[in-house]
mmCIF file of C-alpha atoms in Angstrom:
data_model
loop_
_atom_site.group_PDB
_atom_site.id
_atom_site.type_symbol
_atom_site.label_atom_id
_atom_site.label_comp_id
_atom_site.label_asym_id
_atom_site.label_seq_id
_atom_site.Cartn_x
_atom_site.Cartn_y
_atom_site.Cartn_z
ATOM 1 C CA MET A 26 0.036 -0.026 -0.038
ATOM 2 C CA PHE A 27 2.778 2.565 0.996
ATOM 3 C CA THR A 28 6.241 2.920 1.964
ATOM 4 C CA VAL A 29 7.846 5.088 4.660
ATOM 5 C CA SER A 30 11.209 6.614 4.290
ATOM 6 C CA ALA A 31 13.298 8.618 6.734
ATOM 7 C CA VAL A 32 16.450 10.491 7.194
ATOM 8 C CA SER A 33 18.228 11.761 10.363
ATOM 9 C CA LEU A 34 18.656 15.507 10.738
ATOM 10 C CA ASN A 35 20.653 17.615 12.950
ATOM 11 C CA HIS A 36 18.783 19.085 15.915
ATOM 12 C CA ARG A 37 21.462 18.866 18.461
ATOM 13 C CA ILE A 38 20.157 15.271 19.030
ATOM 14 C CA PRO A 39 18.970 13.085 16.058
ATOM 15 C CA SER A 40 15.649 14.024 14.605
ATOM 16 C CA PHE A 41 13.911 12.358 11.635
ATOM 17 C CA ALA A 42 12.098 13.549 8.642
ATOM 18 C CA TYR A 43 9.722 11.232 6.789
ATOM 19 C CA THR A 44 7.925 10.606 3.694
ATOM 20 C CA LEU A 45 4.859 8.447 3.155
ATOM 21 C CA GLN A 46 4.611 7.176 -0.405
ATOM 22 C CA GLU A 47 1.412 5.614 -1.612
ATOM 23 C CA LYS A 48 1.873 2.843 -4.162
ATOM 24 C CA VAL A 49 -1.224 3.947 -6.109
ATOM 25 C CA HIS A 50 -4.148 6.027 -5.087
ATOM 26 C CA ILE A 51 -7.469 4.312 -5.485
ATOM 27 C CA ASN A 52 -10.715 6.242 -5.356
ATOM 28 C CA ILE A 53 -14.113 4.524 -5.268
ATOM 29 C CA ASN A 54 -16.856 6.499 -7.063
ATOM 30 C CA LYS A 55 -19.797 6.245 -4.481
ATOM 31 C CA GLU A 56 -22.331 7.747 -6.830
ATOM 32 C CA ARG A 57 -21.745 4.991 -9.402
ATOM 33 C CA LEU A 58 -22.020 2.301 -6.591
ATOM 34 C CA HIS A 59 -25.364 3.743 -5.472
ATOM 35 C CA ALA A 60 -26.599 4.026 -9.191
ATOM 36 C CA ALA A 61 -25.746 0.368 -9.461
ATOM 37 C CA GLY A 62 -27.704 -0.493 -6.250
ATOM 38 C CA LEU A 63 -24.519 -1.364 -4.251
ATOM 39 C CA PRO A 64 -23.722 0.024 -0.795
ATOM 40 C CA VAL A 65 -20.437 1.404 0.437
ATOM 41 C CA GLY A 66 -18.791 -0.592 3.272
ATOM 42 C CA SER A 67 -15.882 -2.680 4.341
ATOM 43 C CA TRP A 68 -15.993 -4.696 1.092
ATOM 44 C CA LEU A 69 -14.478 -1.669 -0.672
ATOM 45 C CA LYS A 70 -11.471 -2.044 1.578
ATOM 46 C CA ASP A 71 -11.092 -5.596 0.219
ATOM 47 C CA VAL A 72 -11.449 -4.377 -3.347
ATOM 48 C CA LYS A 73 -8.663 -1.809 -2.860
ATOM 49 C CA GLN A 74 -6.367 -4.362 -1.134
ATOM 50 C CA HIS A 75 -6.832 -6.752 -4.162
ATOM 51 C CA LEU A 76 -5.987 -3.837 -6.500
ATOM 52 C CA TRP A 77 -2.928 -2.822 -4.473
ATOM 53 C CA ASP A 78 -1.863 -6.442 -4.475
ATOM 54 C CA GLY A 79 -1.907 -6.561 -8.222
ATOM 55 C CA ARG A 80 -4.432 -9.387 -8.540
ATOM 56 C CA PRO A 81 -5.442 -10.161 -12.237
ATOM 57 C CA ASP A 82 -8.592 -8.687 -13.806
ATOM 58 C CA ASP A 83 -10.361 -12.098 -13.729
ATOM 59 C CA TYR A 84 -9.848 -12.661 -10.042
ATOM 60 C CA ARG A 85 -13.094 -13.607 -8.317
ATOM 61 C CA PHE A 86 -13.937 -12.693 -4.910
ATOM 62 C CA THR A 87 -16.918 -12.901 -2.495
ATOM 63 C CA ALA A 88 -18.037 -9.856 -0.573
ATOM 64 C CA ILE A 89 -20.596 -9.377 2.123
ATOM 65 C CA LEU A 90 -22.837 -6.386 1.395
ATOM 66 C CA TYR A 91 -24.765 -4.669 4.182
ATOM 67 C CA PHE A 92 -27.893 -3.133 2.920
ATOM 68 C CA GLU A 93 -30.278 -1.040 5.068
ATOM 69 C CA HIS A 94 -32.233 -4.206 6.355
ATOM 70 C CA ARG A 95 -30.331 -7.114 5.140
ATOM 71 C CA LYS A 96 -26.910 -8.630 4.315
ATOM 72 C CA GLU A 97 -26.051 -10.333 1.198
ATOM 73 C CA GLU A 98 -23.156 -12.282 -0.100
ATOM 74 C CA ARG A 99 -22.104 -11.640 -3.733
ATOM 75 C CA GLU A 100 -19.430 -12.724 -6.067
ATOM 76 C CA PHE A 101 -17.522 -10.018 -8.067
ATOM 77 C CA VAL A 102 -14.709 -9.970 -10.767
ATOM 78 C CA LEU A 103 -12.016 -7.458 -9.826
ATOM 79 C CA GLY A 104 -11.610 -6.041 -13.241
ATOM 80 C CA GLU A 105 -15.287 -5.366 -13.726
ATOM 81 C CA VAL A 106 -15.382 -3.691 -10.210
ATOM 82 C CA ARG A 107 -12.397 -1.547 -11.000
ATOM 83 C CA ASP A 108 -13.494 -0.438 -14.416
ATOM 84 C CA ARG A 109 -17.115 0.534 -13.221
ATOM 85 C CA PHE A 110 -16.335 2.087 -9.819
ATOM 86 C CA ALA A 111 -12.639 2.934 -9.348
ATOM 87 C CA THR A 112 -10.216 5.439 -10.433
ATOM 88 C CA ILE A 113 -6.534 4.673 -10.041
ATOM 89 C CA SER A 114 -3.995 7.325 -10.117
ATOM 90 C CA ARG A 115 -0.489 8.059 -9.114
ATOM 91 C CA GLY A 116 0.125 7.348 -5.503
ATOM 92 C CA GLN A 117 0.380 10.518 -3.195
ATOM 93 C CA ARG A 118 3.520 11.438 -1.486
ATOM 94 C CA ILE A 119 3.381 13.175 1.882
ATOM 95 C CA ALA A 120 6.383 14.667 3.610
ATOM 96 C CA TYR A 121 6.945 15.633 7.274
ATOM 97 C CA VAL A 122 9.937 17.775 8.652
ATOM 98 C CA VAL A 123 10.107 19.093 12.082
ATOM 99 C CA ASP A 124 13.067 19.883 14.429
ATOM 100 C CA ALA A 125 15.676 20.680 11.889
ATOM 101 C CA ARG A 126 18.374 23.269 11.637
ATOM 102 C CA TYR A 127 18.974 24.997 8.343
ATOM 103 C CA ASP A 128 22.462 24.010 7.280
ATOM 104 C CA ALA A 129 23.880 22.736 3.980
ATOM 105 C CA GLU A 130 23.688 18.937 5.130
ATOM 106 C CA ASN A 131 20.186 19.085 6.332
ATOM 107 C CA ALA A 132 18.905 21.272 3.525
ATOM 108 C CA SER A 133 20.421 18.575 1.041
ATOM 109 C CA LYS A 134 18.863 15.647 2.910
ATOM 110 C CA ILE A 135 15.511 17.314 3.239
ATOM 111 C CA VAL A 136 15.208 18.391 -0.451
ATOM 112 C CA GLU A 137 16.272 14.882 -1.589
ATOM 113 C CA LEU A 138 13.623 13.034 0.712
ATOM 114 C CA VAL A 139 10.704 15.361 -0.006
ATOM 115 C CA ARG A 140 11.341 15.876 -3.678
ATOM 116 C CA ASP A 141 8.095 15.907 -5.703
ATOM 117 C CA ALA A 142 5.831 15.462 -2.580
ATOM 118 C CA ASP A 143 2.203 16.239 -3.012
ATOM 119 C CA VAL A 144 2.076 17.735 0.368
ATOM 120 C CA PHE A 145 5.076 18.895 2.460
ATOM 121 C CA TYR A 146 4.375 19.454 6.124
ATOM 122 C CA CYS A 147 7.281 21.568 7.402
ATOM 123 C CA GLU A 148 8.046 23.345 10.642
ATOM 124 C CA ALA A 149 8.462 27.122 10.513
ATOM 125 C CA PRO A 150 8.870 28.299 14.018
ATOM 126 C CA TYR A 151 10.658 31.655 13.111
ATOM 127 C CA MET A 152 10.508 34.508 10.670
ATOM 128 C CA ASP A 153 13.718 35.152 8.693
ATOM 129 C CA ARG A 154 14.308 38.309 10.785
ATOM 130 C CA ASP A 155 14.937 35.930 13.740
ATOM 131 C CA ALA A 156 17.108 33.423 11.674
ATOM 132 C CA ASP A 157 19.818 33.746 14.320
ATOM 133 C CA LYS A 158 17.445 32.548 17.022
ATOM 134 C CA ALA A 159 16.250 29.749 14.659
ATOM 135 C CA GLN A 160 19.896 28.716 14.145
ATOM 136 C CA GLU A 161 20.600 28.693 17.852
ATOM 137 C CA ARG A 162 17.645 26.588 18.631
ATOM 138 C CA TYR A 163 18.202 24.260 15.674
ATOM 139 C CA HIS A 164 14.892 25.251 13.782
ATOM 140 C CA LEU A 165 13.869 26.632 10.376
ATOM 141 C CA THR A 166 12.443 29.969 9.375
ATOM 142 C CA ALA A 167 9.334 30.360 7.263
ATOM 143 C CA ARG A 168 11.418 31.585 4.428
ATOM 144 C CA GLN A 169 13.843 28.423 4.699
ATOM 145 C CA ALA A 170 10.718 26.232 4.712
ATOM 146 C CA GLY A 171 9.517 27.874 1.428
ATOM 147 C CA LEU A 172 12.960 27.635 -0.042
ATOM 148 C CA LEU A 173 13.191 23.953 0.649
ATOM 149 C CA ALA A 174 9.688 23.523 -0.743
ATOM 150 C CA ARG A 175 10.657 25.321 -4.036
ATOM 151 C CA GLN A 176 14.075 23.326 -4.472
ATOM 152 C CA ALA A 177 12.289 20.054 -3.832
ATOM 153 C CA ASN A 178 9.463 20.899 -6.438
ATOM 154 C CA VAL A 179 6.549 20.039 -4.009
ATOM 155 C CA ARG A 180 3.068 20.661 -4.889
ATOM 156 C CA GLU A 181 1.840 22.128 -1.563
ATOM 157 C CA LEU A 182 3.529 23.407 1.517
ATOM 158 C CA VAL A 183 1.889 23.392 4.888
ATOM 159 C CA ILE A 184 3.838 25.313 7.537
ATOM 160 C CA PHE A 185 3.279 24.729 11.289
ATOM 161 C CA HIS A 186 5.027 24.573 14.650
ATOM 162 C CA PHE A 187 5.231 28.393 15.072
ATOM 163 C CA SER A 188 7.007 29.993 18.006
ATOM 164 C CA PRO A 189 4.587 31.552 20.587
ATOM 165 C CA ARG A 190 6.216 34.930 19.861
ATOM 166 C CA TYR A 191 4.101 34.950 16.591
ATOM 167 C CA THR A 192 0.814 34.335 18.151
ATOM 168 C CA GLY A 193 -1.577 36.504 16.145
ATOM 169 C CA LEU A 194 1.031 37.125 13.500
ATOM 170 C CA GLU A 195 0.784 33.788 11.706
ATOM 171 C CA ASN A 196 -0.055 35.468 8.418
ATOM 172 C CA LEU A 197 3.441 37.016 8.421
ATOM 173 C CA LEU A 198 4.897 33.480 8.513
ATOM 174 C CA TYR A 199 2.710 32.316 5.579
ATOM 175 C CA GLN A 200 3.596 35.525 3.564
ATOM 176 C CA GLU A 201 7.298 34.838 4.290
ATOM 177 C CA ALA A 202 7.119 31.247 3.113
ATOM 178 C CA GLN A 203 5.184 32.512 -0.034
ATOM 179 C CA GLN A 204 7.925 34.713 -0.952
ATOM 180 C CA GLU A 205 9.870 31.516 -1.693
ATOM 181 C CA PHE A 206 7.233 29.138 -2.660
ATOM 182 C CA SER A 207 3.693 30.148 -3.959
ATOM 183 C CA GLY A 208 2.000 26.820 -2.967
ATOM 184 C CA VAL A 209 1.556 27.559 0.732
ATOM 185 C CA ALA A 210 -1.535 26.315 2.277
ATOM 186 C CA LYS A 211 -2.991 27.838 5.581
ATOM 187 C CA ALA A 212 -3.913 24.652 7.298
ATOM 188 C CA ILE A 213 -3.264 23.114 10.668
#
């Protein structure tokens, strides 16, 4: 289903950055299911697992379907279920970096690890005007998070882990990250 990769970063003590790489992304179209008179339910988890496992199109499986007032056992052919109800796309890649100092070695490791991530969750405790404080405390600035996101060609950057000194000023952190990378989301 997915793989996890990690690298050790410098934060006075070892700290780890991670990526989660989905093998493929499988989306089940619930509207088509309902139009075909089929319920959603745990049987769809089995469908996804069969697809992740690479079972052949002619693979037959039995599923227990739970309707409003009854339960029913049905046999399905995997390829038919996939073609009618599933959309399979490139697997998503999610990256997470926290507790890292900005230096050449860490920057290189982070960029390599998070390259082409769909979503990059990255700490941004400090503004660049406090870069000396960030270095002293082994953390990143919002600008550095944006720079790493741009260098790694990620799709979306989510910054978090803000220093309490910026309470009420979070928009300044977002703006600073956006100066380096335009795909900054205001989540978390």
